Coordinates of C-alpha atoms in Angstrom, one line a residue:
M1 CA 43.0 -57.1 38.5
R2 CA 44.7 -55.9 41.7
I3 CA 43.1 -52.5 41.3
K4 CA 39.6 -54.1 41.0
I5 CA 40.1 -56.2 44.1
L6 CA 41.2 -53.1 46.1
A7 CA 38.2 -51.2 44.8
N8 CA 36.0 -54.0 45.9
K9 CA 37.5 -53.9 49.4
A10 CA 36.7 -50.2 49.5
L11 CA 33.1 -50.9 48.6
L12 CA 32.8 -53.6 51.3
Y13 CA 34.1 -51.2 53.9
L14 CA 32.0 -48.4 52.6
S15 CA 29.0 -50.6 52.9
Y16 CA 29.9 -51.3 56.5
I17 CA 30.5 -47.7 57.4
L18 CA 27.1 -46.8 55.9
K19 CA 25.6 -49.9 57.5
L20 CA 23.9 -50.9 54.2
E21 CA 21.9 -54.1 54.4
K22 CA 22.7 -54.8 50.8
S23 CA 26.5 -54.7 50.2
L24 CA 27.8 -52.6 47.4
G25 CA 30.7 -54.9 46.9
H26 CA 31.2 -58.5 45.6
P27 CA 31.6 -61.4 48.0
V28 CA 34.9 -62.5 49.4
I29 CA 35.7 -65.8 51.1
K30 CA 37.6 -65.2 54.3
L31 CA 38.3 -68.8 55.1
I32 CA 37.5 -72.2 53.5
E33 CA 37.6 -75.4 55.6
P34 CA 39.0 -78.5 53.9
T35 CA 38.1 -80.5 57.0
N36 CA 37.0 -79.9 60.6
A37 CA 39.1 -82.9 61.8
C38 CA 42.0 -82.2 64.2
M39 CA 44.5 -84.3 66.1
M40 CA 44.7 -81.8 68.9
N41 CA 42.4 -81.1 71.9
C42 CA 43.2 -77.5 72.7
I43 CA 41.9 -76.1 76.0
M44 CA 40.8 -72.8 74.4
C45 CA 39.1 -74.4 71.3
P46 CA 35.4 -75.0 71.2
R47 CA 35.7 -78.1 68.9
K48 CA 35.0 -80.3 72.0
N49 CA 31.5 -78.7 71.9
M50 CA 31.0 -79.2 68.2
K51 CA 27.9 -81.1 67.1
R52 CA 28.4 -81.0 63.4
K53 CA 29.9 -84.2 62.0
I54 CA 33.6 -84.5 60.9
E55 CA 33.8 -84.0 57.1
F56 CA 36.4 -83.8 54.4
M57 CA 35.5 -81.5 51.5
D58 CA 35.6 -83.1 48.1
L59 CA 38.4 -81.8 45.9
E60 CA 36.1 -81.1 42.9
F61 CA 33.6 -79.3 45.1
F62 CA 36.5 -77.3 46.6
K63 CA 37.5 -76.2 43.1
Q64 CA 33.9 -75.2 42.3
I65 CA 33.9 -72.9 45.3
I66 CA 37.4 -71.4 44.4
N67 CA 36.1 -70.7 40.9
Q68 CA 33.6 -68.3 42.6
A69 CA 36.3 -66.5 44.6
K70 CA 36.9 -64.0 41.9
W71 CA 37.4 -61.1 44.4
N72 CA 39.9 -62.8 46.6
D73 CA 43.6 -61.8 46.5
N74 CA 44.4 -64.2 49.4
L75 CA 42.6 -67.0 51.2
W76 CA 43.1 -68.9 54.4
I77 CA 42.5 -72.6 53.8
H78 CA 41.5 -73.8 57.2
H79 CA 38.9 -73.2 59.9
Y80 CA 38.1 -75.7 62.8
G81 CA 40.5 -78.4 61.8
D82 CA 44.1 -79.0 60.7
P83 CA 44.2 -78.8 56.9
L84 CA 47.2 -81.1 56.8
I85 CA 44.9 -84.0 57.7
H86 CA 43.1 -83.6 54.4
P87 CA 44.5 -86.1 51.9
K88 CA 44.1 -83.6 49.0
I89 CA 45.4 -80.5 50.8
I90 CA 48.4 -80.1 48.4
E91 CA 46.1 -80.3 45.4
M92 CA 43.8 -77.7 47.0
I93 CA 46.7 -75.3 47.7
K94 CA 48.0 -75.7 44.1
Y95 CA 44.6 -74.9 42.7
V96 CA 44.2 -71.8 44.8
S97 CA 47.7 -70.7 43.7
Q98 CA 46.9 -71.3 40.1
K99 CA 44.1 -68.8 40.4
R100 CA 46.7 -66.2 41.5
I101 CA 45.3 -66.2 45.0
K102 CA 47.8 -66.2 47.9
A103 CA 47.1 -69.5 49.6
R104 CA 47.6 -69.4 53.4
I105 CA 47.2 -72.1 56.0
S106 CA 47.4 -72.4 59.8
V107 CA 48.6 -75.8 61.1
N108 CA 49.9 -77.7 64.1
P109 CA 53.7 -78.5 63.6
N110 CA 53.4 -82.2 64.5
L111 CA 52.2 -83.1 61.0
L112 CA 55.0 -81.2 59.2
S113 CA 57.0 -84.2 58.1
E114 CA 59.9 -83.7 55.8
E115 CA 57.8 -85.0 52.9
M116 CA 54.9 -82.7 53.8
C117 CA 57.3 -79.7 54.0
K118 CA 58.7 -80.3 50.6
K119 CA 55.2 -80.7 49.1
L120 CA 54.0 -77.5 50.8
I121 CA 57.0 -75.5 49.4
D122 CA 56.4 -76.9 45.9
S123 CA 52.6 -76.3 46.0
G124 CA 52.9 -72.5 45.7
L125 CA 51.8 -71.9 49.3
H126 CA 52.3 -68.3 50.2
T127 CA 52.0 -68.4 54.0
I128 CA 52.1 -71.0 56.7
M129 CA 51.2 -70.0 60.3
I130 CA 52.5 -72.6 62.8
S131 CA 50.7 -72.8 66.1
L132 CA 53.1 -73.5 69.0
D133 CA 51.9 -72.1 72.3
G134 CA 54.5 -73.4 74.6
I135 CA 58.2 -73.2 75.3
D136 CA 58.5 -76.7 76.7
D137 CA 56.6 -80.1 76.5
K138 CA 54.7 -79.6 79.7
I139 CA 53.0 -76.4 78.8
Y140 CA 52.6 -77.5 75.2
K141 CA 50.7 -80.6 76.2
Y142 CA 48.6 -78.7 78.7
I143 CA 47.4 -76.3 76.1
R144 CA 47.2 -78.5 73.0
G145 CA 46.4 -81.9 74.5
P146 CA 48.0 -85.3 74.9
N147 CA 48.9 -85.6 71.2
A148 CA 51.1 -82.6 71.4
D149 CA 54.8 -83.4 71.2
Y150 CA 57.0 -80.4 71.8
K151 CA 60.3 -82.1 70.8
K152 CA 58.9 -83.4 67.5
A153 CA 57.2 -80.0 66.8
V154 CA 60.4 -78.1 67.2
E155 CA 62.3 -80.6 65.0
N156 CA 59.7 -80.3 62.3
I157 CA 59.7 -76.5 62.3
N158 CA 63.5 -76.4 62.2
N159 CA 63.5 -78.9 59.3
L160 CA 61.0 -76.7 57.4
L161 CA 63.3 -73.7 58.0
K162 CA 66.2 -75.7 56.7
L163 CA 64.3 -76.8 53.5
K164 CA 63.2 -73.2 52.9
K165 CA 66.8 -72.1 52.9
E166 CA 68.1 -75.0 50.8
L167 CA 65.3 -74.6 48.2
K168 CA 65.5 -70.8 48.3
S169 CA 61.8 -70.7 48.9
S170 CA 59.8 -67.5 49.4
L171 CA 57.3 -69.3 51.7
K172 CA 56.3 -66.9 54.5
I173 CA 56.6 -68.7 57.9
V174 CA 54.7 -67.2 60.8
M175 CA 55.3 -68.6 64.3
A176 CA 52.1 -68.1 66.4
M177 CA 51.5 -68.2 70.1
V178 CA 48.1 -67.7 71.8
R179 CA 48.7 -65.9 75.1
M180 CA 46.6 -67.1 78.0
K181 CA 46.9 -67.7 81.8
A182 CA 49.0 -70.9 81.3
N183 CA 51.7 -69.2 79.2
K184 CA 51.4 -65.5 79.9
N185 CA 54.9 -65.2 81.1
D186 CA 56.5 -67.0 78.1
S187 CA 56.0 -64.4 75.4
Q188 CA 59.6 -63.0 75.5
K189 CA 61.1 -66.4 75.7
F190 CA 59.0 -67.5 72.7
R191 CA 60.3 -64.5 70.7
E192 CA 63.9 -65.3 71.6
L193 CA 63.5 -68.9 70.6
W194 CA 62.0 -68.2 67.2
N195 CA 63.9 -65.0 66.2
K196 CA 65.9 -66.9 63.7
R197 CA 66.5 -66.9 59.9
G198 CA 63.6 -68.1 57.9
V199 CA 60.9 -67.0 60.4
D200 CA 59.2 -64.0 58.8
E201 CA 56.9 -63.1 61.6
I202 CA 56.3 -63.9 65.2
C203 CA 52.6 -63.5 66.1
I204 CA 51.6 -63.4 69.8
S205 CA 47.9 -62.8 70.3
N206 CA 45.5 -62.9 73.3
V207 CA 43.1 -65.8 73.4
D208 CA 39.7 -65.2 71.8
V209 CA 36.6 -66.6 73.4
L210 CA 35.2 -68.6 70.5
D211 CA 32.5 -70.0 72.6
A212 CA 31.4 -67.8 75.5
S213 CA 28.9 -70.4 76.7
D214 CA 31.8 -72.5 77.8
K215 CA 33.2 -71.2 81.1
K216 CA 36.3 -73.4 80.9
I217 CA 37.3 -71.6 77.7
I218 CA 36.6 -68.2 79.3
E219 CA 38.8 -69.2 82.3
Q220 CA 41.9 -69.6 80.0
G221 CA 42.2 -65.9 79.4
D222 CA 42.1 -62.6 81.2
N223 CA 38.6 -62.5 82.8
D224 CA 38.8 -58.8 83.4
L225 CA 39.6 -58.1 79.8
F226 CA 36.7 -60.3 78.6
S227 CA 34.3 -58.7 81.0
K228 CA 35.3 -55.3 79.7
K229 CA 34.7 -56.4 76.1
F230 CA 31.2 -57.6 76.9
K231 CA 30.2 -55.0 79.4
N232 CA 28.5 -52.7 77.0
K233 CA 26.3 -54.8 74.7
E234 CA 25.1 -51.7 73.0
N235 CA 28.5 -51.4 71.3
T236 CA 28.1 -53.4 68.1
F237 CA 30.9 -52.4 65.8
C238 CA 31.2 -55.8 64.2
A239 CA 32.0 -55.6 60.5
E240 CA 32.2 -59.3 59.8
P241 CA 28.8 -59.5 57.9
W242 CA 30.2 -57.0 55.4
T243 CA 33.7 -58.3 54.9
G244 CA 33.0 -61.8 53.6
V245 CA 31.9 -65.3 54.5
V246 CA 33.5 -68.5 55.9
I247 CA 32.9 -71.8 54.1
N248 CA 32.7 -75.0 56.2
A249 CA 33.8 -78.4 55.1
S250 CA 30.1 -79.3 54.5
G251 CA 29.8 -76.4 52.0
T252 CA 27.7 -74.2 54.3
A253 CA 28.5 -70.5 54.6
V254 CA 28.6 -68.6 57.9
P255 CA 29.4 -64.9 58.4
C256 CA 32.2 -65.3 60.9
C257 CA 35.1 -67.5 61.9
F258 CA 33.7 -67.7 65.4
D259 CA 30.8 -69.9 64.1
Y260 CA 32.4 -73.3 64.9
D261 CA 29.1 -75.2 64.9
E262 CA 27.0 -73.6 62.2
K263 CA 24.9 -71.6 64.6
Y264 CA 24.0 -69.1 61.9
V265 CA 24.1 -70.6 58.4
V266 CA 23.5 -68.0 55.7
G267 CA 23.7 -70.4 52.7
D268 CA 24.8 -73.7 51.2
L269 CA 27.2 -73.7 48.3
K270 CA 26.0 -77.2 47.3
K271 CA 22.6 -75.6 46.5
E272 CA 23.3 -72.0 45.6
S273 CA 26.1 -69.7 44.4
L274 CA 28.3 -67.4 46.5
K275 CA 26.9 -64.4 44.7
N276 CA 23.3 -65.4 45.6
I277 CA 24.2 -65.9 49.2
W278 CA 26.0 -62.6 49.6
N279 CA 23.0 -60.4 49.8
N280 CA 20.3 -62.9 50.7
K281 CA 17.7 -62.5 53.5
K282 CA 19.9 -64.0 56.2
M283 CA 22.9 -61.8 55.4
R284 CA 20.7 -58.7 55.3
L285 CA 19.2 -59.7 58.6
I286 CA 22.5 -60.0 60.5
R287 CA 23.7 -56.6 59.0
R288 CA 20.4 -55.1 60.2
Q289 CA 21.0 -56.6 63.7
V290 CA 24.4 -54.9 63.8
K291 CA 22.9 -51.6 62.6
T292 CA 20.0 -51.7 65.1
K293 CA 22.1 -53.1 68.0
T294 CA 20.0 -56.2 68.3
L295 CA 22.7 -58.9 68.0
D296 CA 21.3 -60.5 71.2
R297 CA 18.6 -62.0 68.9
N298 CA 21.2 -63.8 66.8
P299 CA 22.2 -67.3 68.0
L300 CA 25.8 -66.8 66.9
C301 CA 26.4 -63.2 68.2
K302 CA 24.4 -63.1 71.4
T303 CA 27.3 -64.4 73.5
C304 CA 30.2 -63.0 71.4
Y305 CA 33.0 -61.2 73.3
E306 CA 34.5 -59.7 70.2
R307 CA 31.6 -57.9 68.6
N308 CA 32.7 -54.6 70.2
N309 CA 36.0 -54.6 68.1
Y310 CA 36.2 -52.3 65.2
V311 CA 37.5 -54.4 62.4
L312 CA 39.3 -51.5 60.5
L313 CA 41.1 -50.5 63.7
K314 CA 42.1 -54.1 64.3
Q315 CA 43.6 -54.3 60.8
V316 CA 45.5 -51.1 61.2
N317 CA 46.9 -52.3 64.6
Y318 CA 47.9 -55.6 62.9
F319 CA 49.7 -53.8 60.1
L320 CA 51.6 -51.6 62.6
K321 CA 52.5 -54.7 64.7
V322 CA 53.9 -56.5 61.6
L323 CA 55.8 -53.3 60.6
N324 CA 57.3 -53.0 64.1
E325 CA 58.3 -56.6 64.1
K326 CA 60.2 -56.2 60.8
I327 CA 61.9 -53.1 62.0
R328 CA 62.9 -54.8 65.3
R329 CA 64.3 -57.9 63.5
R330 CA 66.5 -55.7 61.2
K331 CA 68.2 -53.9 64.1

């Protein structure tokens, strides 16, 4: 089965390289959103501009979608919400794991109670990415909002590391920091704080502008970098429409994780199958817009700062970064 999945990935990338409107490969789910509810109010997140209603995906509907994820070898179970808020998140993770798909989640640490940590370890969860953008309470609250509690967050993370050791768990723990103006000088200190046993990876990434119509979000990052990204609109190297789809809590499918507000819905899994969505008119249209460099006509892509990024190069860079991190930690 592993060989078939790798072969399908090759077909997806080949379809992108050839800019085929009809993909040669089978559909992959990049992310699935249990809920778009979140306790945080992050300065770089466009949730504050979200018009779609807050929803919690039904467990049985979730299972129906996962049953169609036949070409996934891993799956991120989150999007624009904290998955730990969903009352059935453990059952969701278990179901994904039972399908021999590596279940991954990205969470805020404040909800990682001891009970939740034990349940996550027992669920078969493969990876947990923990978002902690500060090195003290002041900067953490500034970035993540008034509900952020740095002391509690650190205690919860350390408790998870302790349980991982005690239970001899293989759970992969990734400590994540989004670098922006407010914390740009804290990267090294963040690495030093979390360079400890049980942390498998430290991920420090530059802030992405998920809503370029919001000037306050743009202001959080490096304006010069963003302007360079968007300077040449003719460069449309985006591979997202060929690499899979994102499923929202409502069941709608969108082509990219930047679509926080269903700006370009390509299908609805309550009404149609993933297979039928994959090469439908709307998916073919956005691929054609990439090919013909007319993404300005797409309501989702017209203000995107990231569409000049070549996805294969990004993946290679990520692999090299992870490899370098592992080598550094072994020294």
